[in-house]
């Protein structure tokens, strides 16, 4: 297989002069050359046919020994020079200094069908940026990254992709709950694919060192390769870059809110300059609708990255990016204007998105209230977000909410309630009121029930990668059974389709998963 290597990052940008793979602070450089660490007995667990296809890789190649060797770091692509990227970041609100690709190694940028893709191994060994960690990744988190990248793409959410998931054959020591109980786990490598893996933190690192020369090189490179439609090499261009990044970031977060995705670690080093969802760690999906929910146990105290705050945190991160770009712009006003606009547009776009989830097309003044009331109702008792919105599409606009206290008016959404018996008293009255208002509102629309259902089902997924589903796949894979990975991968390729034969996955989280590690509780330990 001849990869069509078209490296731009390492050919356009300054690199680290040091070539030894030792952990260090790196200055005036965007990357360090480093080779993946060879592994004992690599084994391909799964690969994405879609990603292989857009990279121009045939089925037989993906099943070959060479594919396995390259995508586990045991052989490097001919004429390539693998490298780790240098970046910094704000972690949980605090400047953390140099971070960088501590366990990610870019193999090459390759071109196929006039599109260029960066191929990056995650978990292929230590790099100059590994600090005190080992540069490795374990099977459980690699399964979660591989499956979720692909699931998010099929949900229509901007994301990095995942080509392959392999075992390395090496054991990795991890303390999952950071409570002094380390244990060996199977090591794994994922090959991530994206147009670029540049992050907000890639700019912050140079701004923090007042290295405006490298900062400018990186901004010019980003404009030239990823935002060619914007003005190049001028102050106006850097402002336009910030505006474009802020718009893409906003769009990404609105999608997260739509599908109930909680990233879990929205540090600035995990924010893509292309507005892609990146770095799948302790992410999760809302089951019970709770704006304060975060899957990340490391964040349990402050819940900085809770579902309902993702829009504000993205803004906070954008502010850090604005600060980093400021030396190139030297004028705060246009950057501040973009920030102000983000705030305004977030509300507008969130409102539009929620209306689409409800199948509302006309503009009416009361819709905002209707949405706010719904969000309150959803959190009165544990109510599954995905099942609720999917079910709501089946509600008839002819429905008459009865006076008596029966629950038949909730028939279309009743499966969403974790304990339907809790829907009584005031809660029941709230729901009666809301469904009544919603039906009245639907009657103003011209869409028939069938048309509305079709539209709603295009924005309200039926299947998402609930943590417990990933956990079932992980436990089977740990025993050498990869069938669940394949099943979920197939299921999540068509998240909006009914897939009647797969309805076992259209179900509330089972009770056993409520408190299980890996389901309700995840840590950054991966
Ligand atoms: P994350 O929380 O995964 O976004 O990682 C934050 C920083 O820590 C990044 O610079 C990572 O590359 C680095 N990092 C995380 N896990 C490891 C690991 N096992 N070995 C080396 N570096 C790591
Ligand atoms: Mg990261």
Coordinates of C-alpha atoms in Angstrom, one line a residue, residues 216-433:
X216 CA 2.1 33.8 14.1
X217 CA 3.5 30.9 12.1
X218 CA 0.9 28.6 13.6
X219 CA -2.0 31.0 13.0
X220 CA -0.9 31.6 9.4
X221 CA -0.6 27.9 8.9
X222 CA -4.1 27.3 10.3
X223 CA -5.6 30.0 8.1
X224 CA -3.8 28.8 4.9
X225 CA -4.7 25.1 5.3
X226 CA -8.0 25.0 7.1
X227 CA -9.6 28.4 6.6
X228 CA -8.4 29.4 3.1
X229 CA -11.5 31.4 2.5
X230 CA -10.5 34.0 5.1
X231 CA -8.1 36.8 4.7
X232 CA -4.5 35.6 5.1
X233 CA -1.6 36.9 7.2
X234 CA -3.2 40.1 8.4
X235 CA -4.8 41.3 11.7
X236 CA -8.2 41.1 10.0
X237 CA -7.5 37.4 9.1
X238 CA -6.7 36.5 12.7
X239 CA -10.0 38.1 13.9
X240 CA -11.8 36.2 11.1
X241 CA -10.1 33.0 12.3
X242 CA -11.3 33.6 15.8
X243 CA -14.8 34.3 14.5
X244 CA -14.9 31.2 12.4
X245 CA -13.6 29.0 15.3
X246 CA -16.2 30.6 17.7
X247 CA -19.0 29.8 15.2
X248 CA -17.9 26.2 14.7
X249 CA -17.4 25.7 18.4
X250 CA -20.9 27.0 19.1
X251 CA -22.4 24.8 16.4
X252 CA -20.6 21.8 17.9
X253 CA -21.9 22.4 21.5
X254 CA -25.4 22.9 20.3
X255 CA -25.2 19.5 18.7
X256 CA -23.9 18.1 22.0
X257 CA -26.9 19.5 23.8
X258 CA -29.3 18.2 21.1
X259 CA -28.1 14.6 21.5
X260 CA -27.4 14.8 25.2
X261 CA -23.6 14.3 25.0
X262 CA -21.5 15.5 27.9
X263 CA -17.8 15.8 27.0
X264 CA -16.6 15.6 30.6
X265 CA -13.2 17.3 30.1
X266 CA -13.6 20.5 28.2
X267 CA -10.1 21.8 29.0
X268 CA -8.7 24.1 26.4
X269 CA -6.3 21.4 25.2
X270 CA -9.3 19.4 24.3
X271 CA -10.9 22.0 22.1
X272 CA -10.2 21.6 18.4
X273 CA -9.4 24.7 16.3
X274 CA -11.8 23.1 13.7
X275 CA -14.7 22.8 16.0
X276 CA -14.5 19.0 16.2
X277 CA -15.4 16.9 19.2
X278 CA -12.0 15.7 20.3
X279 CA -10.4 13.6 23.0
X280 CA -13.0 11.1 24.1
X281 CA -12.3 10.4 27.8
X282 CA -14.8 10.3 30.6
X283 CA -17.6 11.5 28.4
X284 CA -21.2 10.4 28.9
X285 CA -24.7 10.6 27.6
X286 CA -27.6 12.1 29.5
X287 CA -30.0 9.4 30.6
X288 CA -32.1 11.0 33.3
X289 CA -32.4 14.6 32.0
X290 CA -30.3 16.6 34.5
X291 CA -28.5 19.7 33.5
X292 CA -26.1 19.4 36.4
X293 CA -24.9 15.9 35.4
X294 CA -21.3 15.2 34.6
X295 CA -19.9 11.7 34.0
X296 CA -16.4 12.7 35.1
X297 CA -15.7 11.6 38.7
X298 CA -12.6 13.9 38.7
X299 CA -15.1 16.8 38.3
X300 CA -17.7 15.6 40.8
X301 CA -17.1 18.3 43.3
X302 CA -17.4 21.4 41.2
X303 CA -19.2 19.9 38.2
X304 CA -17.5 22.4 36.0
X305 CA -18.2 20.4 32.9
X306 CA -21.8 19.5 33.6
X307 CA -24.3 19.2 30.7
X308 CA -26.0 22.5 31.2
X309 CA -22.8 24.4 31.4
X310 CA -21.1 23.2 28.2
X311 CA -22.1 26.3 26.2
X312 CA -20.7 28.6 28.9
X313 CA -17.5 26.6 29.2
X314 CA -17.0 26.7 25.4
X315 CA -17.2 30.5 25.7
X316 CA -14.7 30.5 28.6
X317 CA -12.4 28.5 26.4
X318 CA -12.9 30.8 23.5
X319 CA -11.9 33.7 25.7
X320 CA -8.6 31.9 26.4
X321 CA -8.1 31.5 22.7
X322 CA -8.9 35.2 22.2
X323 CA -6.2 36.0 24.7
X324 CA -3.8 33.8 22.9
X325 CA -4.5 35.4 19.6
X326 CA -4.5 38.9 21.0
X327 CA -0.7 39.6 20.4
X328 CA -1.4 39.1 16.6
X329 CA -4.4 41.4 16.6
X330 CA -3.5 44.0 19.3
X331 CA -7.0 45.2 19.5
X332 CA -9.4 43.8 22.0
X333 CA -12.6 45.3 20.5
X334 CA -13.2 43.0 17.5
X335 CA -12.4 39.9 19.7
X336 CA -14.8 41.1 22.3
X337 CA -17.5 41.6 19.8
X338 CA -17.2 38.0 18.7
X339 CA -17.5 36.9 22.3
X340 CA -20.6 39.0 22.8
X341 CA -22.1 37.6 19.6
X342 CA -21.4 34.1 20.8
X343 CA -23.5 34.7 23.9
X344 CA -26.4 36.1 21.8
X345 CA -26.2 33.4 19.2
X346 CA -25.9 30.6 21.7
X347 CA -29.4 31.5 23.0
X348 CA -30.8 31.8 19.5
X349 CA -29.3 28.6 18.2
X350 CA -30.2 26.6 21.4
X351 CA -33.8 27.8 21.0
X352 CA -33.9 26.8 17.4
X353 CA -32.5 23.4 18.2
X354 CA -35.0 22.8 21.0
X355 CA -37.8 23.8 18.7
X356 CA -36.6 21.3 16.1
X357 CA -36.6 18.6 18.8
X358 CA -40.2 19.5 19.5
X359 CA -41.2 19.6 15.9
X360 CA -42.1 23.3 16.0
X361 CA -41.6 25.4 12.9
X362 CA -43.7 28.5 13.3
X363 CA -42.4 31.4 15.3
X364 CA -44.6 32.1 18.3
X365 CA -43.7 34.1 21.3
X366 CA -44.7 31.5 23.9
X367 CA -42.2 28.8 22.6
X368 CA -39.4 29.9 24.9
X369 CA -41.7 29.4 27.9
X370 CA -42.8 26.0 26.6
X371 CA -39.2 24.9 26.3
X372 CA -38.2 26.1 29.7
X373 CA -41.2 24.5 31.3
X374 CA -40.4 21.2 29.5
X375 CA -36.8 21.3 30.9
X376 CA -38.2 21.8 34.4
X377 CA -40.6 19.0 34.0
X378 CA -38.0 16.6 32.6
X379 CA -36.0 17.1 35.8
X380 CA -38.9 16.6 38.2
X381 CA -38.4 12.9 38.2
X382 CA -35.7 10.9 36.5
X383 CA -36.7 11.0 32.8
X384 CA -34.7 9.6 30.0
X385 CA -33.8 12.3 27.5
X386 CA -33.4 10.1 24.4
X387 CA -36.5 8.0 25.0
X388 CA -38.6 11.1 25.8
X389 CA -37.9 13.0 22.7
X390 CA -38.1 10.0 20.5
X391 CA -41.5 9.1 22.0
X392 CA -42.8 12.6 21.8
X393 CA -42.9 12.3 18.1
X394 CA -45.7 9.8 18.4
X395 CA -48.0 12.1 20.3
X396 CA -51.1 13.0 18.4
X397 CA -52.1 16.7 18.1
X398 CA -55.7 15.6 18.5
X399 CA -54.9 14.3 22.0
X400 CA -57.3 15.5 24.7
X401 CA -55.7 15.7 28.1
X402 CA -58.2 14.1 30.5
X403 CA -59.5 15.8 33.7
X404 CA -59.2 12.6 35.7
X405 CA -55.9 11.5 37.2
X406 CA -55.0 8.7 34.8
X407 CA -51.7 8.7 32.9
X408 CA -52.9 7.7 29.4
X409 CA -52.1 11.2 28.1
X410 CA -48.4 10.3 28.7
X411 CA -48.6 7.0 26.7
X412 CA -46.2 8.2 24.0
X413 CA -43.5 9.1 26.5
X414 CA -44.2 6.9 29.5
X415 CA -41.2 4.6 28.7
X416 CA -38.9 7.6 29.4
X417 CA -39.8 7.7 33.1
X418 CA -37.5 5.7 35.3
X419 CA -40.2 5.4 38.0
X420 CA -43.6 6.2 36.5
X421 CA -45.1 5.8 39.9
X422 CA -43.4 9.1 40.9
X423 CA -45.4 11.0 38.3
X424 CA -48.2 12.0 40.7
X425 CA -49.5 14.9 42.6
X426 CA -47.9 18.2 41.5
X427 CA -45.6 16.5 39.0
X428 CA -48.6 14.9 37.3
X429 CA -50.3 18.4 37.1
X430 CA -47.2 19.9 35.6
X431 CA -47.1 17.2 32.9
X432 CA -50.8 17.6 32.2
X433 CA -50.3 21.3 31.8

